[in-house]
XYZ file of C-alpha atoms in Angstrom:
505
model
C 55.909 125.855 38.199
C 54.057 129.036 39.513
C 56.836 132.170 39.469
C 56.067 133.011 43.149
C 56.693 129.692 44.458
C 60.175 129.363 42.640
C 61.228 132.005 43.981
C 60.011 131.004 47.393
C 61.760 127.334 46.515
C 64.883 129.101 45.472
C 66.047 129.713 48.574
C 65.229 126.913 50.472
C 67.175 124.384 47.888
C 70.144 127.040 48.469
C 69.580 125.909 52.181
C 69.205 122.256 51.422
C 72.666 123.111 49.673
C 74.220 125.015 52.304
C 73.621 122.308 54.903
C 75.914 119.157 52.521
C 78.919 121.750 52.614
C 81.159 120.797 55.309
C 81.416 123.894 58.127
C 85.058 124.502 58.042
C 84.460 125.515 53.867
C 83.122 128.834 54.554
C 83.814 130.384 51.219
C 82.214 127.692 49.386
C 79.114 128.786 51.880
C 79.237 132.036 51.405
C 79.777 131.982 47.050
C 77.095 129.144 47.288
C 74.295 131.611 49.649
C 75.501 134.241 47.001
C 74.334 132.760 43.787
C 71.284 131.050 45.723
C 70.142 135.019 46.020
C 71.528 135.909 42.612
C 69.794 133.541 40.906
C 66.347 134.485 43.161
C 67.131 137.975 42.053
C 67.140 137.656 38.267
C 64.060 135.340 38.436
C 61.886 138.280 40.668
C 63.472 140.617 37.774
C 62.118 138.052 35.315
C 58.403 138.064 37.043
C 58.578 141.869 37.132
C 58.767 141.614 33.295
C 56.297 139.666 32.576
C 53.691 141.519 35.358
C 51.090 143.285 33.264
C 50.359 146.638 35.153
C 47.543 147.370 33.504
C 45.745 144.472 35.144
C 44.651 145.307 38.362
C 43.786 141.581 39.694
C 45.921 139.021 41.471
C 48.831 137.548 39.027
C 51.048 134.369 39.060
C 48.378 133.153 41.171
C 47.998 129.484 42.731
C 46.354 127.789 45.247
C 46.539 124.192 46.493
C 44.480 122.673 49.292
C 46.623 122.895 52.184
C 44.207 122.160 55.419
C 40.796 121.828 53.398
C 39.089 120.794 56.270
C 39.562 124.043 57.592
C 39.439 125.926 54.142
C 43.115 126.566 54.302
C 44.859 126.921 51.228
C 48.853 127.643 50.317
C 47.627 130.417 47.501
C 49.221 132.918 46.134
C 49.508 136.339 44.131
C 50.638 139.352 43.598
C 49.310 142.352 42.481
C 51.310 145.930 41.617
C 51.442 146.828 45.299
C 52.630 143.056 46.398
C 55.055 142.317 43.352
C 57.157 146.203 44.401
C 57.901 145.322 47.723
C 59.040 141.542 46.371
C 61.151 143.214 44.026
C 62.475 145.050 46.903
C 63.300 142.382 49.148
C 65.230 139.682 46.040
C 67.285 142.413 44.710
C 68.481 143.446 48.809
C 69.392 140.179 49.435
C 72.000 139.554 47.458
C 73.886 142.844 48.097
C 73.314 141.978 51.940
C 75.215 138.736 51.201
C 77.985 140.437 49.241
C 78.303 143.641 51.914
C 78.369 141.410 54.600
C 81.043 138.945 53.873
C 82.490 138.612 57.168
C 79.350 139.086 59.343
C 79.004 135.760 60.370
C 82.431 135.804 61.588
C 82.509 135.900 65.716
C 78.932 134.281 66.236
C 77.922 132.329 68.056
C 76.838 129.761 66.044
C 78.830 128.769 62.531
C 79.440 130.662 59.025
C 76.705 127.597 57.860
C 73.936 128.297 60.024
C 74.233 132.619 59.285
C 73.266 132.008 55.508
C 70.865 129.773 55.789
C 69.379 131.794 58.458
C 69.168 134.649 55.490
C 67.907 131.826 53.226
C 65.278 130.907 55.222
C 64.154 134.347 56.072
C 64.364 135.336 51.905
C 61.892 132.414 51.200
C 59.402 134.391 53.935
C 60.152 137.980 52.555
C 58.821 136.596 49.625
C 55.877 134.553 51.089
C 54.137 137.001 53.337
C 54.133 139.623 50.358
C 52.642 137.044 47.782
C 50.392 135.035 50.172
C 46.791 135.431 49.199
C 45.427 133.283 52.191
C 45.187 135.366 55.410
C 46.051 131.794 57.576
C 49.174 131.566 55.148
C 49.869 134.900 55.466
C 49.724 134.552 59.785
C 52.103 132.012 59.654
C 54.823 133.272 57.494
C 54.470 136.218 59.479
C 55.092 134.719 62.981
C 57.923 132.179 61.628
C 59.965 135.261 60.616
C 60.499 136.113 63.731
C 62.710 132.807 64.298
C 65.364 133.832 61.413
C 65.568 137.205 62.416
C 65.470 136.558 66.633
C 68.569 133.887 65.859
C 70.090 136.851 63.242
C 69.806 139.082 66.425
C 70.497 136.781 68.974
C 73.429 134.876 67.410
C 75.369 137.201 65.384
C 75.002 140.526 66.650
C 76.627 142.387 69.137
C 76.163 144.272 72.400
C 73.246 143.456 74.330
C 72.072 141.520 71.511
C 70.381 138.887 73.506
C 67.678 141.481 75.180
C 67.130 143.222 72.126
C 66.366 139.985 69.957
C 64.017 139.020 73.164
C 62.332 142.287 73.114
C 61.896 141.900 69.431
C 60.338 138.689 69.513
C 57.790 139.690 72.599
C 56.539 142.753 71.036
C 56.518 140.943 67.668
C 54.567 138.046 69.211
C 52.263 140.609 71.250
C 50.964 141.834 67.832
C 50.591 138.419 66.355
C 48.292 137.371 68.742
C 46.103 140.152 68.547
C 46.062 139.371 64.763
C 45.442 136.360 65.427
C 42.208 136.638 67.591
C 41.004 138.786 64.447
C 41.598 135.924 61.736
C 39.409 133.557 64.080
C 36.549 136.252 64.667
C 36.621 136.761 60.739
C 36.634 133.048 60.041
C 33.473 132.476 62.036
C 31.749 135.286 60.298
C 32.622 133.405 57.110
C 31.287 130.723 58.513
C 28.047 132.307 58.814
C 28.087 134.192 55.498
C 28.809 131.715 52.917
C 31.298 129.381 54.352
C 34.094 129.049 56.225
C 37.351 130.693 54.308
C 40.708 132.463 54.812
C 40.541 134.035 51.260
C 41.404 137.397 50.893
C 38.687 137.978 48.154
C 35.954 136.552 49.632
C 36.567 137.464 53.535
C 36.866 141.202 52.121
C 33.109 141.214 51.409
C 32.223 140.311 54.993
C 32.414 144.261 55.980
C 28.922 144.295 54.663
C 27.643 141.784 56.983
C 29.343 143.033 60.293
C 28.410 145.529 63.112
C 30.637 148.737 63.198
C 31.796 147.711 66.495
C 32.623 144.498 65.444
C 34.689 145.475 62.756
C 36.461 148.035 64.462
C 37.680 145.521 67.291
C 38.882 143.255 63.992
C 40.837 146.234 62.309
C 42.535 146.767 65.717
C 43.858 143.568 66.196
C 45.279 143.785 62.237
C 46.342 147.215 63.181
C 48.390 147.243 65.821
C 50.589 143.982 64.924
C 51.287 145.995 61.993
C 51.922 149.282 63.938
C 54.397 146.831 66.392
C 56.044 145.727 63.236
C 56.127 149.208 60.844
C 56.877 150.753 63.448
C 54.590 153.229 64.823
C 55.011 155.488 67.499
C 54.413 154.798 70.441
C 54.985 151.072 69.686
C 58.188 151.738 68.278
C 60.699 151.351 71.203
C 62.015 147.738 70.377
C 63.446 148.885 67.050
C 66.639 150.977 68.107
C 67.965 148.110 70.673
C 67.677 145.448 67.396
C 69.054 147.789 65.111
C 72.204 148.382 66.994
C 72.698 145.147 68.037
C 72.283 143.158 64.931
C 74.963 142.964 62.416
C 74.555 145.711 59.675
C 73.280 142.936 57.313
C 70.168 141.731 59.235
C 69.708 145.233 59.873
C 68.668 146.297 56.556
C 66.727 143.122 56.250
C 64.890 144.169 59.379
C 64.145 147.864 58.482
C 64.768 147.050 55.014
C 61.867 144.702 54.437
C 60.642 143.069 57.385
C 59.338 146.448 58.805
C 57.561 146.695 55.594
C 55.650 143.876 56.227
C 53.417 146.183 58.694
C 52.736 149.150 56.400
C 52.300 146.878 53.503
C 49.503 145.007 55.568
C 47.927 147.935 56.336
C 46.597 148.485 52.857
C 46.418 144.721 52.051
C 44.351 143.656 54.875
C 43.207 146.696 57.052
C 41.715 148.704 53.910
C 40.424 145.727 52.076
C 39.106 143.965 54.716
C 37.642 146.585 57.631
C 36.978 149.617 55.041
C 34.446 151.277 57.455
C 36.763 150.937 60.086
C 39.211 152.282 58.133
C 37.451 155.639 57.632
C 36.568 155.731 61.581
C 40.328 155.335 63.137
C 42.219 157.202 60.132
C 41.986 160.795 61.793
C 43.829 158.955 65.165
C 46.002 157.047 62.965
C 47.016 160.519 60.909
C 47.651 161.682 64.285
C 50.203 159.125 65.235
C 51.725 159.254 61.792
C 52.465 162.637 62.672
C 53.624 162.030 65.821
C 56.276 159.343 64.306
C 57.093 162.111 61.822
C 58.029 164.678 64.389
C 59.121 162.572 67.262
C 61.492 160.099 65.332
C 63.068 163.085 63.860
C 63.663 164.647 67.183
C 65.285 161.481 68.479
C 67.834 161.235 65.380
C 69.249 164.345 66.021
C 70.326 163.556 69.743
C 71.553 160.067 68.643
C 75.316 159.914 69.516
C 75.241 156.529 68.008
C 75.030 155.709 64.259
C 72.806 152.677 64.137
C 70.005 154.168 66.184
C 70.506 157.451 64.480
C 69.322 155.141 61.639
C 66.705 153.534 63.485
C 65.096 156.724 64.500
C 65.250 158.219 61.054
C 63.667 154.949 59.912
C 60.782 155.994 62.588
C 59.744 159.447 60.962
C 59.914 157.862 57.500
C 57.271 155.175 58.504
C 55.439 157.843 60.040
C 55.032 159.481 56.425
C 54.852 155.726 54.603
C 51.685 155.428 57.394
C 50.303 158.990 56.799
C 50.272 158.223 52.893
C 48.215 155.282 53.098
C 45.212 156.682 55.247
C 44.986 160.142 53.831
C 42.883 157.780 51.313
C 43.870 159.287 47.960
C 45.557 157.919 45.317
C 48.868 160.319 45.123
C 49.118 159.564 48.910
C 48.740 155.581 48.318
C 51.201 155.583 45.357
C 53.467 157.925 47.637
C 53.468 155.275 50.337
C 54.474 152.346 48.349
C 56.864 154.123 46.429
C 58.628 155.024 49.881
C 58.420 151.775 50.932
C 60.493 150.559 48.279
C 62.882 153.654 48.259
C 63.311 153.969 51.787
C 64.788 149.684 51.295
C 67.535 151.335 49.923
C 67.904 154.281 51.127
C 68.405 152.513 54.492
C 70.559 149.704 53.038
C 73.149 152.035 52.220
C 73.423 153.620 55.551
C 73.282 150.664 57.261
C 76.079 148.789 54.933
C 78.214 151.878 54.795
C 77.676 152.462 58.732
C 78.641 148.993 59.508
C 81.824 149.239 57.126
C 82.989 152.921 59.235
C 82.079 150.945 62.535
C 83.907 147.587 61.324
C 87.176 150.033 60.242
C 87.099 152.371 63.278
C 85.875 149.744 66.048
C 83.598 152.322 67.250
C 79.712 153.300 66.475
C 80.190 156.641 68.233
C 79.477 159.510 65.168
C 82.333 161.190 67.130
C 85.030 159.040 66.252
C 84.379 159.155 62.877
C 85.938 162.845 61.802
C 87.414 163.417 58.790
C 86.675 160.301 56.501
C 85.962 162.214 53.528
C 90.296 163.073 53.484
C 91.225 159.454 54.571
C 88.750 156.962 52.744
C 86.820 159.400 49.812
C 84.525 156.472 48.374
C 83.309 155.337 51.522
C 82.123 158.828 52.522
C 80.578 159.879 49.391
C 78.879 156.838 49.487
C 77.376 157.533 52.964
C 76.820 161.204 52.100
C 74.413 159.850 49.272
C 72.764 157.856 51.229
C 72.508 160.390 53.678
C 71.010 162.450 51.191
C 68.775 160.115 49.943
C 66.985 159.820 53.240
C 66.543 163.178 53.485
C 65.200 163.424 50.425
C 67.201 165.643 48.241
C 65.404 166.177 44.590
C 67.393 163.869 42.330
C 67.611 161.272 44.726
C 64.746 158.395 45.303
C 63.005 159.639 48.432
C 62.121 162.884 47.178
C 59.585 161.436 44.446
C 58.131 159.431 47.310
C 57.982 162.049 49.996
C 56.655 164.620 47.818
C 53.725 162.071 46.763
C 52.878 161.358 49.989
C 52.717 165.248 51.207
C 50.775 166.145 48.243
C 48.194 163.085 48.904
C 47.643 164.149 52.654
C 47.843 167.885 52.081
C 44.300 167.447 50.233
C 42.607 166.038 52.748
C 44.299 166.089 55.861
C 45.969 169.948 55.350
C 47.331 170.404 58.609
C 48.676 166.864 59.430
C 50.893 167.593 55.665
C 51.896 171.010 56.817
C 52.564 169.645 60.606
C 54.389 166.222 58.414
C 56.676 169.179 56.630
C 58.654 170.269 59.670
C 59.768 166.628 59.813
C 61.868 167.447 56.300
C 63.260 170.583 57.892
C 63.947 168.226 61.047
C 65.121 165.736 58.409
C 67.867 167.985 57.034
C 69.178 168.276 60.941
C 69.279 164.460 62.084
C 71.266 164.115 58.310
C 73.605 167.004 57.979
C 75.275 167.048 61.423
C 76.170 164.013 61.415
C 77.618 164.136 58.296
C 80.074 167.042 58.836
C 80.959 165.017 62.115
C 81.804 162.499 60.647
C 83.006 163.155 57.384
C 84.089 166.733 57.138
C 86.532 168.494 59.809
C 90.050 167.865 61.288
C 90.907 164.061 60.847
C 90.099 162.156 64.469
C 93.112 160.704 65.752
C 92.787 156.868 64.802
C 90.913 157.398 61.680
C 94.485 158.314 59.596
C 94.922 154.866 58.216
C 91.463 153.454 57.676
C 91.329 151.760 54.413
C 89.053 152.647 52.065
C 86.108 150.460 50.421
C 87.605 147.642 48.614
C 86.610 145.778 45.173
C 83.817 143.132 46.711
C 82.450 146.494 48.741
C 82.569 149.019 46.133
C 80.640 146.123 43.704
C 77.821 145.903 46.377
C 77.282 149.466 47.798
C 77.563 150.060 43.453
C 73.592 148.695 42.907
C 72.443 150.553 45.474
C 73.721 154.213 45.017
C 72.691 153.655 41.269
C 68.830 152.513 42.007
C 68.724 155.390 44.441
C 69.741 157.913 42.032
C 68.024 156.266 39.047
C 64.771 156.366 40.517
C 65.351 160.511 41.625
C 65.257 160.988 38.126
C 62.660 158.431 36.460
C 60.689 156.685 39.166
C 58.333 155.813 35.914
C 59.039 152.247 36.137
C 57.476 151.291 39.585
C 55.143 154.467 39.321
C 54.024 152.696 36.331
C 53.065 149.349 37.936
C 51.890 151.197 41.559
C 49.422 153.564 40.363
C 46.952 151.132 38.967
C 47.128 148.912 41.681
C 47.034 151.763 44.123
C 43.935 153.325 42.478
C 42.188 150.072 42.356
C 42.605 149.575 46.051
C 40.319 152.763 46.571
C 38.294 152.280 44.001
C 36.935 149.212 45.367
C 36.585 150.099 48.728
C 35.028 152.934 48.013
C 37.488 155.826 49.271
C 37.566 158.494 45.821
C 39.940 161.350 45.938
C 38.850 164.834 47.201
C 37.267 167.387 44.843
C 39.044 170.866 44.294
C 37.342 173.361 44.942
C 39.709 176.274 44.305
C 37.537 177.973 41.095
C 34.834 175.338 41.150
C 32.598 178.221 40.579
C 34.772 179.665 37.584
């Protein structure tokens, strides 16, 4: 069977599985969820090895007749770009199920229906990043919003009912809008060679459409993935679901699913609508900018530690977005490495966060003084992360960033210097917070936390060494990403600027 589509079967037999255990065995639940997404893990680890990065065309690829009448096909592929963020999103979920061991506890719905919720959503992590078919695509897109809105919903806390609603209406807004774009490029298929959703053929239609017809199709692509990155200003649903889901679905949701936006902004905004591409990048630099500077600003008046996160996680999509239309192939390569770092980088904070809040009762950065005397692991591990998302050379992000500035700087100069402040901004939103709630006199409360135990010091453990392994030799995925990243210009015809500091020499 096709490698993409065991690993999208994986999880749903896990589910299948999880749905014959009785409801009142919720360890069996939870050990059986874990090796569903242990065993997904080491067979997207498998795929990775047998990629071949030097080929810059689809891989694993298959397509069946799924509507024909329609020219709807389940088909599927990934390329260097594609198979990153899957990596991404198999190797998260496990550690999500192992941090979160008791995050199903108090929901409002059983341990059962939590983990196969995460199942379910897994199989579409995987799905929208391999689909190949831009109907297949749509729909795995839209039905992971019902995971994640019952995720929300269900298991979270606070005012977790209005922020899973707001999620879903401003996720649905978008979807609609990419919708009405599908259909308009479907009938021009239609007239051009016959009707198709395929991603190789419909991106040859830019030739045969009017620039204002292909800029209203871009914008309908564009902003459902600007709702979902997000992108300032249509960013404002992501701090309410971030601190009202459970710390789990919360790196799921900035983790990957947000990814889901910037990713389809190279897969289908630049292939498709290349013209269109060139005419809306200087406004879309502009809001990138904006994200950068603005998200930033936010952080660093956040009292509360989840939508600290969520703001930071703002100003980094801001740069992820500012990478992939400064058109060049550092900035490109930037941007997907970031995505994939920035999965991480936010995992920790959010699992480590959710421990201190679990522990303390309290998401308030002011309750947390002192940590570092009473539970050393746990802070360390947070400062890490913390530094990672700051980008501190040695750690992941910095590789990434520094990509991504260098990319824009050569053809968008002032947006990269403007895009700098946000690292001086970045060292602001991280560093206070940390000596609040780490360094100092001890808060009253915080003297007997416990520290991380075995089953949490065994899941944070993947993630602090990817983050640090890739500060020092991001070669492996720069390996696979730059070829598919340079291949994406190439054939849309965006080339790399020309120095022209000593041309004349």
């Amino acid at each position: 069977m096709n490698a993409l589509t065991t690993m999208m079967l994986l999880p749903i037999l896990g589910t299948l599985l999880l749905a014959v255990i009785p409801s009142d065995q919720v360890l069996r639940i939870k050990q059986a969820a874990l090796a569903t997404t242990l065993l997904v893990a080491i067979s997207g680890v498998l795929t990775w090895f047998n990629f071949n990065a030097a080929d810059t065309s689809y891989q694993f690829v298959q397509s069946v007749e799924w509507i024909p009448s329609f020219g709807i096909n389940y088909a599927v592929g990934v390329d260097g770009l594609s198979l990153v963020l899957i990596l991404m999103s198999v190797l998260l979920a496990p550690i999500v199920v192992l941090a979160g061991w008791k995050e199903s506890e108090g929901g409002r719905w059983s341990a059962k229906v939590f983990y196969m919720l995460i199942l379910v959503l897994e199989t579409m992590m995987i799905g929208v990043f391999a689909a190949t078919d831009v109907f297949l695509f749509y729909v795995i897109f839209e039905a992971m919003l019902i995971p994640v809105y019952f995720l929300i919903g269900g298991y979270g806390s606070g005012d977790r009912a209005a922020a899973a609603v707001k999620f879903l209406l401003y996720s649905l807004f978008g979807g609609l809008l990419m919708l009405a774009s599908i259909i308009g490029l479907y009938v021009i298929s239609g007239a051009n060679g016959g009707h198709t959703f395929d991603i190789n053929k419909l991106s040859e239609l830019h030739n045969y459409m009017s620039p204002t017809t292909q800029n209203l199709l871009f914008l309908g692509f564009f902003i459902a993935f600007a709702i979902k990155a997000p992108l300032w200003p249509l960013h404002t649903w992501l701090p309410d679901a971030a601190s009202s889901a459970t710390p789990g679905t919360s790196v799921l949701l900035l983790g990957v699913l947000d990814k889901v936006g910037t990713f389809g902004m190279i897969r289908f905004c630049l292939t498709l609508f290349p013209d269109a591409s060139k005419t809306f990048t200087p406004i879309i630099i502009t809001l990138a900018v904006i994200s950068i500077i603005y998200g930033a600003f936010l952080a660093i008046g956040a009292t509360d530690i989840k939508r600290l996160i969520a703001y930071t996680s703002i100003s980094h999509f801001g740069f992820i977005t500012m990478g992939i239309f400064a058109m060049t192939t550092q900035g490109h390569s930037g941007a997907t490495l970031y995505m994939f770092n920035h999965g991480f980088s936010t995992a920790a904070l959010f699992i480590v966060a959710g421990w201190m809040a679990a522990r303390r009762g309290s998401s308030t950065i002011a309750d947390f003084g002192g940590l570092q005397r009473v539970t050393p692991v746990m802070a360390w591990s947070f400062f890490i992360a913390g530094m990672s998302s700051l980008a501190l050379p040695g750690l992941s992000s910095f590789v990434s960033e520094f990509l991504v500035l260098v990319g824009t700087f050569t053809r968008y100069p002032v947006a990269a210097v403007i895009a700098t402040f946000g690292i001086v901004l970045a060292a602001l939103y991280i560093l206070i917070p940390v000596q609040k709630a780490l360094h100092g006199p001890t808060t009253p409360g915080n003297e007997n936390l416990p520290d991380l135990n075995l089953r949490e010091k065994i899941a944070i453990a993947p993630v602090m060494a990817i983050i640090i392994a890739l500060g020092f030799y991001p070669s492996p995925l720069l390996n696979v990403i730059n070829p598919a990243s340079a291949h994406v210009l190439e054939v849309q015809g965006f080339t790399d600027p020309i120095p022209t500091e000593g041309a004349g020499k």
